[in-house]
CSV table of C-alpha atoms in Angstrom, one decimal:
chain,number,residue,atom,x,y,z
A,1,MET,CA,-24.6,10.6,4.6
A,2,ASP,CA,-21.8,12.9,3.5
A,3,HIS,CA,-18.8,10.7,3.1
A,4,GLY,CA,-16.6,13.7,2.4
A,5,SER,CA,-16.9,14.7,6.1
A,6,ILE,CA,-18.0,11.6,8.0
A,7,ASP,CA,-16.0,8.4,7.9
A,8,SER,CA,-17.8,5.1,7.3
A,9,ARG,CA,-17.2,2.4,9.9
A,10,THR,CA,-16.9,-0.2,7.2
A,11,GLY,CA,-14.4,1.8,5.2
A,12,PHE,CA,-12.4,2.5,8.3
A,13,ALA,CA,-12.3,-1.2,9.1
A,14,GLN,CA,-11.3,-2.1,5.6
A,15,VAL,CA,-8.4,0.4,5.4
A,16,ALA,CA,-7.2,-0.6,8.9
A,17,PHE,CA,-7.3,-4.4,8.1
A,18,ALA,CA,-5.5,-3.8,4.8
A,19,HIS,CA,-2.6,-2.2,6.7
A,20,VAL,CA,-2.5,-5.1,9.1
A,21,LEU,CA,-2.2,-7.5,6.2
A,22,TRP,CA,0.5,-5.3,4.6
A,23,GLY,CA,2.3,-5.3,7.9
A,24,ILE,CA,2.7,-9.1,7.8
A,25,LEU,CA,3.4,-9.4,4.1
A,26,PRO,CA,7.2,-8.9,4.5
A,27,LEU,CA,7.1,-12.4,6.0
A,28,TYR,CA,5.7,-13.7,2.7
A,29,TRP,CA,8.1,-11.8,0.4
A,30,SER,CA,11.1,-12.8,2.5
A,31,LEU,CA,10.4,-16.4,1.3
A,32,LEU,CA,11.3,-15.1,-2.2
A,33,ASN,CA,14.6,-13.4,-1.3
A,34,HIS,CA,16.5,-15.8,-3.5
A,35,VAL,CA,14.5,-14.5,-6.6
A,36,PRO,CA,15.6,-11.2,-8.3
A,37,SER,CA,13.4,-8.3,-7.1
A,38,ILE,CA,12.6,-7.3,-10.7
A,39,GLU,CA,11.3,-10.8,-11.4
A,40,VAL,CA,9.2,-10.9,-8.2
A,41,MET,CA,7.7,-7.5,-9.1
A,42,MET,CA,6.9,-8.4,-12.7
A,43,ASN,CA,5.2,-11.6,-11.6
A,44,ARG,CA,3.3,-9.7,-9.0
A,45,ILE,CA,1.9,-7.4,-11.6
A,46,LEU,CA,1.2,-10.2,-14.1
A,47,TRP,CA,-0.7,-12.4,-11.6
A,48,THR,CA,-2.5,-9.5,-10.0
A,49,GLY,CA,-3.9,-8.6,-13.4
A,50,LEU,CA,-4.7,-12.2,-14.3
A,51,PHE,CA,-6.5,-13.0,-11.0
A,52,SER,CA,-8.5,-9.7,-11.3
A,53,ALA,CA,-9.6,-10.7,-14.8
A,54,GLY,CA,-10.4,-14.2,-13.6
A,55,TYR,CA,-12.7,-12.7,-10.9
A,56,PHE,CA,-14.8,-11.0,-13.5
A,57,LEU,CA,-14.8,-14.1,-15.7
A,58,LEU,CA,-16.2,-16.2,-12.8
A,59,LYS,CA,-19.0,-13.7,-12.5
A,60,GLY,CA,-19.8,-14.1,-16.1
A,61,LYS,CA,-18.4,-10.6,-17.1
A,62,ASN,CA,-15.9,-9.8,-19.8
A,63,PRO,CA,-12.9,-8.1,-18.2
A,64,ILE,CA,-11.8,-6.6,-21.5
A,65,ARG,CA,-15.2,-5.0,-22.0
A,66,ILE,CA,-15.1,-3.7,-18.4
A,67,ALA,CA,-11.6,-2.2,-19.0
A,68,LEU,CA,-12.7,-0.5,-22.3
A,69,GLU,CA,-15.8,0.9,-20.6
A,70,THR,CA,-13.6,2.2,-17.7
A,71,PHE,CA,-11.3,3.9,-20.1
A,72,ARG,CA,-14.3,5.6,-21.8
A,73,THR,CA,-15.8,6.8,-18.5
A,74,SER,CA,-12.8,7.6,-16.4
A,75,ARG,CA,-9.9,10.0,-16.7
A,76,VAL,CA,-7.3,8.1,-18.6
A,77,TRP,CA,-4.3,10.0,-17.3
A,78,LEU,CA,-5.4,9.1,-13.7
A,79,LEU,CA,-5.7,5.4,-14.7
A,80,VAL,CA,-2.2,5.3,-16.2
A,81,ALA,CA,-0.7,7.4,-13.4
A,82,SER,CA,-2.0,5.1,-10.7
A,83,ALA,CA,-0.7,2.0,-12.5
A,84,LEU,CA,2.7,3.5,-12.9
A,85,PHE,CA,2.8,4.8,-9.3
A,86,ILE,CA,2.0,1.3,-7.8
A,87,ALA,CA,4.5,-0.4,-10.2
A,88,LEU,CA,7.3,2.0,-9.2
A,89,ASN,CA,6.3,1.6,-5.5
A,90,TRP,CA,6.6,-2.2,-5.7
A,91,ILE,CA,9.9,-2.3,-7.6
A,92,VAL,CA,11.7,0.2,-5.4
A,93,PHE,CA,10.4,-1.4,-2.2
A,94,LEU,CA,11.5,-4.9,-3.3
A,95,TYR,CA,14.8,-3.5,-4.6
A,96,THR,CA,15.4,-1.7,-1.3
A,97,ILE,CA,14.8,-4.9,0.6
A,98,SER,CA,17.1,-6.9,-1.7
A,99,LEU,CA,19.9,-4.4,-1.0
A,100,GLY,CA,19.4,-5.0,2.7
A,101,HIS,CA,18.3,-1.4,3.4
A,102,LEU,CA,15.6,-2.4,5.8
A,103,LEU,CA,15.8,0.8,7.7
A,104,GLN,CA,15.0,2.9,4.5
A,105,ALA,CA,12.1,0.5,3.6
A,106,SER,CA,10.6,0.9,7.1
A,107,MET,CA,11.1,4.6,7.0
A,108,ALA,CA,8.7,4.9,4.1
A,109,TYR,CA,6.0,3.7,6.4
A,110,PHE,CA,6.6,6.8,8.5
A,111,ILE,CA,6.8,9.3,5.7
A,112,SER,CA,3.9,8.1,3.5
A,113,PRO,CA,1.1,9.0,6.0
A,114,LEU,CA,2.4,12.5,6.4
A,115,LEU,CA,2.5,13.0,2.6
A,116,LEU,CA,-1.0,11.6,2.3
A,117,VAL,CA,-2.3,14.1,4.9
A,118,LEU,CA,-0.6,16.9,3.0
A,119,PHE,CA,-2.0,15.8,-0.3
A,120,ALA,CA,-5.5,15.5,1.3
A,121,MET,CA,-5.3,19.2,2.3
A,122,ILE,CA,-4.0,20.2,-1.1
A,123,PHE,CA,-6.2,18.2,-3.5
A,124,PHE,CA,-9.4,17.6,-1.5
A,125,LYS,CA,-9.3,20.7,0.8
A,126,GLU,CA,-9.7,18.5,3.9
A,127,LYS,CA,-9.2,20.3,7.2
A,128,MET,CA,-8.1,19.1,10.6
A,129,GLY,CA,-9.4,20.0,14.0
A,130,LYS,CA,-7.1,21.1,16.8
A,131,LEU,CA,-6.8,17.6,18.3
A,132,GLN,CA,-6.0,16.1,14.9
A,133,ALA,CA,-3.4,18.8,14.4
A,134,VAL,CA,-1.7,17.8,17.7
A,135,ALA,CA,-1.9,14.2,16.6
A,136,LEU,CA,-0.2,14.9,13.3
A,137,SER,CA,2.5,17.0,15.1
A,138,LEU,CA,3.3,14.0,17.4
A,139,CYS,CA,3.6,11.7,14.4
A,140,LEU,CA,5.8,14.3,12.7
A,141,ILE,CA,8.1,14.5,15.7
A,142,GLY,CA,8.5,10.7,15.6
A,143,VAL,CA,9.3,10.7,11.9
A,144,VAL,CA,11.8,13.6,12.1
A,145,TYR,CA,13.5,12.0,15.2
A,146,THR,CA,13.9,8.7,13.3
A,147,GLY,CA,15.3,10.6,10.3
A,148,VAL,CA,17.8,12.4,12.4
A,149,MET,CA,18.9,9.2,14.2
A,150,GLY,CA,19.3,7.5,10.8
A,151,GLY,CA,21.9,10.1,9.8
A,152,GLU,CA,21.3,10.0,6.1
A,153,ILE,CA,18.8,11.2,3.5
A,154,PRO,CA,16.4,8.3,2.9
A,155,TYR,CA,16.1,8.5,-0.9
A,156,PHE,CA,14.5,5.1,-1.3
A,157,SER,CA,12.1,5.9,1.6
A,158,LEU,CA,11.0,9.1,-0.1
A,159,ILE,CA,10.3,7.4,-3.4
A,160,ILE,CA,8.3,4.6,-1.8
A,161,ALA,CA,6.3,7.0,0.4
A,162,LEU,CA,5.7,9.5,-2.4
A,163,THR,CA,4.5,6.9,-5.0
A,164,PHE,CA,2.1,5.2,-2.5
A,165,ALA,CA,0.6,8.5,-1.4
A,166,ALA,CA,0.2,9.6,-5.0
A,167,TYR,CA,-1.4,6.2,-5.8
A,168,THR,CA,-3.9,6.7,-3.0
A,169,ILE,CA,-4.9,10.1,-4.2
A,170,CYS,CA,-5.4,8.8,-7.8
A,171,LYS,CA,-7.6,6.0,-6.6
A,172,LYS,CA,-9.6,8.3,-4.4
A,173,ALA,CA,-10.2,10.6,-7.4
A,174,LEU,CA,-11.1,7.7,-9.7
A,175,ARG,CA,-13.6,6.1,-7.2
A,176,LEU,CA,-13.5,2.7,-8.9
A,177,ASP,CA,-14.5,-0.6,-7.2
A,178,GLY,CA,-11.5,-2.4,-5.7
A,179,ILE,CA,-11.2,-5.3,-8.2
A,180,GLN,CA,-12.0,-3.0,-11.1
A,181,ALA,CA,-9.3,-0.7,-10.0
A,182,LEU,CA,-6.8,-3.5,-9.8
A,183,LEU,CA,-7.9,-4.9,-13.2
A,184,MET,CA,-7.0,-1.5,-14.7
A,185,ASP,CA,-3.6,-1.4,-13.0
A,186,GLY,CA,-2.8,-4.9,-14.1
A,187,LEU,CA,-3.9,-4.5,-17.7
A,188,ILE,CA,-2.1,-1.2,-18.2
A,189,ILE,CA,1.3,-2.6,-17.1
A,190,MET,CA,0.7,-6.2,-18.1
A,191,PRO,CA,2.3,-5.9,-21.6
A,192,VAL,CA,5.6,-5.0,-19.9
A,193,SER,CA,5.3,-7.7,-17.2
A,194,LEU,CA,4.1,-10.4,-19.6
A,195,SER,CA,7.0,-9.6,-22.0
A,196,PHE,CA,9.5,-9.7,-19.2
A,197,VAL,CA,8.3,-13.0,-17.7
A,198,THR,CA,8.1,-14.6,-21.2
A,199,TYR,CA,11.7,-13.5,-21.9
A,200,LEU,CA,12.9,-15.1,-18.8
A,201,LEU,CA,11.1,-18.4,-19.7
A,202,VAL,CA,12.4,-18.4,-23.2
A,203,THR,CA,16.0,-17.7,-22.2
A,204,GLY,CA,15.9,-20.2,-19.3
A,205,GLN,CA,16.4,-17.5,-16.6
A,206,SER,CA,13.0,-17.9,-15.0
A,207,SER,CA,12.6,-19.0,-11.4
A,208,TYR,CA,9.6,-21.1,-12.5
A,209,SER,CA,10.6,-24.7,-12.1
A,210,LEU,CA,8.9,-28.1,-11.7
A,211,ASN,CA,11.9,-28.9,-9.5
A,212,ASP,CA,11.1,-26.0,-7.2
A,213,ILE,CA,7.3,-26.0,-6.7
A,214,PRO,CA,7.4,-23.8,-3.6
A,215,THR,CA,9.1,-20.9,-5.4
A,216,THR,CA,6.8,-21.3,-8.4
A,217,SER,CA,3.7,-21.4,-6.2
A,218,LEU,CA,4.9,-18.3,-4.2
A,219,LEU,CA,5.4,-16.3,-7.4
A,220,ILE,CA,1.9,-17.2,-8.6
A,221,LEU,CA,0.1,-16.7,-5.3
A,222,GLY,CA,1.9,-13.3,-5.0
A,223,GLY,CA,-1.0,-12.1,-7.1
A,224,ILE,CA,-3.6,-13.2,-4.5
A,225,VAL,CA,-1.7,-11.8,-1.5
A,226,THR,CA,-1.4,-8.5,-3.4
A,227,ILE,CA,-5.1,-8.4,-4.4
A,228,ILE,CA,-6.7,-9.0,-1.0
A,229,PRO,CA,-5.2,-6.0,1.0
A,230,LEU,CA,-5.3,-3.7,-2.1
A,231,VAL,CA,-9.0,-4.4,-2.7
A,232,LEU,CA,-9.8,-3.6,1.0
A,233,TYR,CA,-7.7,-0.5,0.8
A,234,ILE,CA,-9.2,0.9,-2.4
A,235,ARG,CA,-12.8,0.2,-1.3
A,236,GLY,CA,-12.3,1.7,2.2
A,237,ASN,CA,-10.4,4.6,0.7
A,238,MET,CA,-13.6,5.7,-1.1
A,239,SER,CA,-15.7,6.1,2.1
A,240,VAL,CA,-13.2,7.7,4.5
A,241,SER,CA,-11.3,10.9,4.3
A,242,ALA,CA,-7.8,10.9,2.9
A,243,THR,CA,-6.6,12.3,6.2
A,244,THR,CA,-8.0,9.3,8.1
A,245,VAL,CA,-6.4,7.0,5.6
A,246,GLY,CA,-3.1,8.8,6.2
A,247,PHE,CA,-3.3,8.2,10.0
A,248,LEU,CA,-4.2,4.6,9.5
A,249,GLN,CA,-1.1,4.1,7.5
A,250,PHE,CA,0.8,4.5,10.8
A,251,ILE,CA,-0.3,0.9,11.5
A,252,LEU,CA,2.5,-0.2,9.2
A,253,PRO,CA,5.4,1.2,11.3
A,254,VAL,CA,3.8,-0.2,14.4
A,255,MET,CA,3.7,-3.6,12.7
A,256,ALA,CA,7.3,-3.2,11.5
A,257,PHE,CA,8.4,-2.6,15.1
A,258,LEU,CA,6.5,-5.6,16.3
A,259,LEU,CA,7.9,-7.9,13.6
A,260,GLY,CA,11.4,-6.6,14.1
A,261,ILE,CA,11.3,-7.2,17.9
A,262,PHE,CA,9.3,-10.5,18.1
A,263,VAL,CA,10.1,-12.2,14.8
A,264,PHE,CA,13.5,-11.0,13.6
A,265,ASP,CA,15.0,-10.4,17.1
A,266,GLU,CA,16.1,-6.9,16.3
A,267,PRO,CA,17.2,-4.7,19.2
A,268,PHE,CA,14.7,-2.2,20.5
A,269,LYS,CA,16.8,0.9,21.2
A,270,VAL,CA,15.9,4.0,23.1
A,271,HIS,CA,15.3,6.1,19.9
A,272,ASP,CA,13.0,3.3,18.6
A,273,ALA,CA,10.9,3.6,21.8
A,274,ILE,CA,10.7,7.4,21.4
A,275,THR,CA,9.6,7.2,17.8
A,276,PHE,CA,7.1,4.4,18.5
A,277,SER,CA,5.6,6.3,21.5
A,278,CYS,CA,5.2,9.5,19.5
A,279,ILE,CA,3.4,7.8,16.6
A,280,LEU,CA,1.3,5.6,18.9
A,281,ALA,CA,0.2,8.7,20.9
A,282,GLY,CA,-0.6,10.6,17.7
A,283,VAL,CA,-2.7,7.8,16.2
A,284,THR,CA,-4.5,7.4,19.6
A,285,LEU,CA,-5.4,11.1,19.7
A,286,TYR,CA,-6.6,10.9,16.1
A,287,LEU,CA,-8.9,7.9,16.9
A,288,ILE,CA,-10.2,9.9,19.9
A,289,SER,CA,-11.0,12.8,17.6
A,290,LEU,CA,-12.9,10.4,15.3
A,291,ARG,CA,-15.2,9.3,18.1
A,292,LYS,CA,-16.8,12.7,17.8
A,293,LYS,CA,-18.1,11.7,14.4
A,294,THR,CA,-21.4,10.0,14.5
A,295,VAL,CA,-20.4,7.0,12.3
A,296,LEU,CA,-17.3,6.1,14.4
A,297,LYS,CA,-18.7,6.6,17.9
A,298,GLU,CA,-19.1,2.9,18.3
A,299,LEU,CA,-15.4,2.2,17.5
A,300,PRO,CA,-13.4,1.1,20.6
A,301,VAL,CA,-10.4,3.2,21.4
């Protein structure tokens, strides 16, 4: 099977489910709104790395040896770049949320898929059929319309979208197993995160507290809730085209709309309906186009 041209059903499902999980993660992070975003991010990096290392220890493998072997057999600059991209993505996203710029944070969900499709055409020479081009055009119309209605240049959105699209491309080029990939991300940035968390503990500024077990637990478990969708995403990313991954990323704005309406009681305005309809129509068309591929014919549309 040529995975460069035919999408794996398993990979498709893994990437789709990862985005569903990411779609509901804002509910988790909202429980830590009282903690500085930089502290949340540093703990997220630290515990993601530690839990990834723990996974290999439980399997009787030495995570340090695995990391050294990965450095020897992979392109180091890609390993470092992917770790920096995901770290920057996390901190800017959390910082944007902490400032109350929810619109800009959600806008990134619209922009990132388009950037990923563009990168797929540039770096992997992927091509789209006519139906897929129409699908992308519909999504683009929805994104442009949302940007025009926002009335400002979404700087934070662009950074979040660009870093995640770049992270995806790096991981696709590296082709590492999900946990192994996260181990490398964690170990590369861990000196910074560990130093920061230690500094807060020593100076008495840390949010860790025996008197606040819920907050302490949420910070630690942030590593687990980070690992699960990222492992699914990285593994699925290796067996489907980057273009398909890009279209699946539109699951996030759909989830954001649903959360906004049914959980946070945000008003659903006419321009929201237009954007939502354009993107939903585009993704539906893309799924229909995938049914022509033998591996995905059994997928319900």
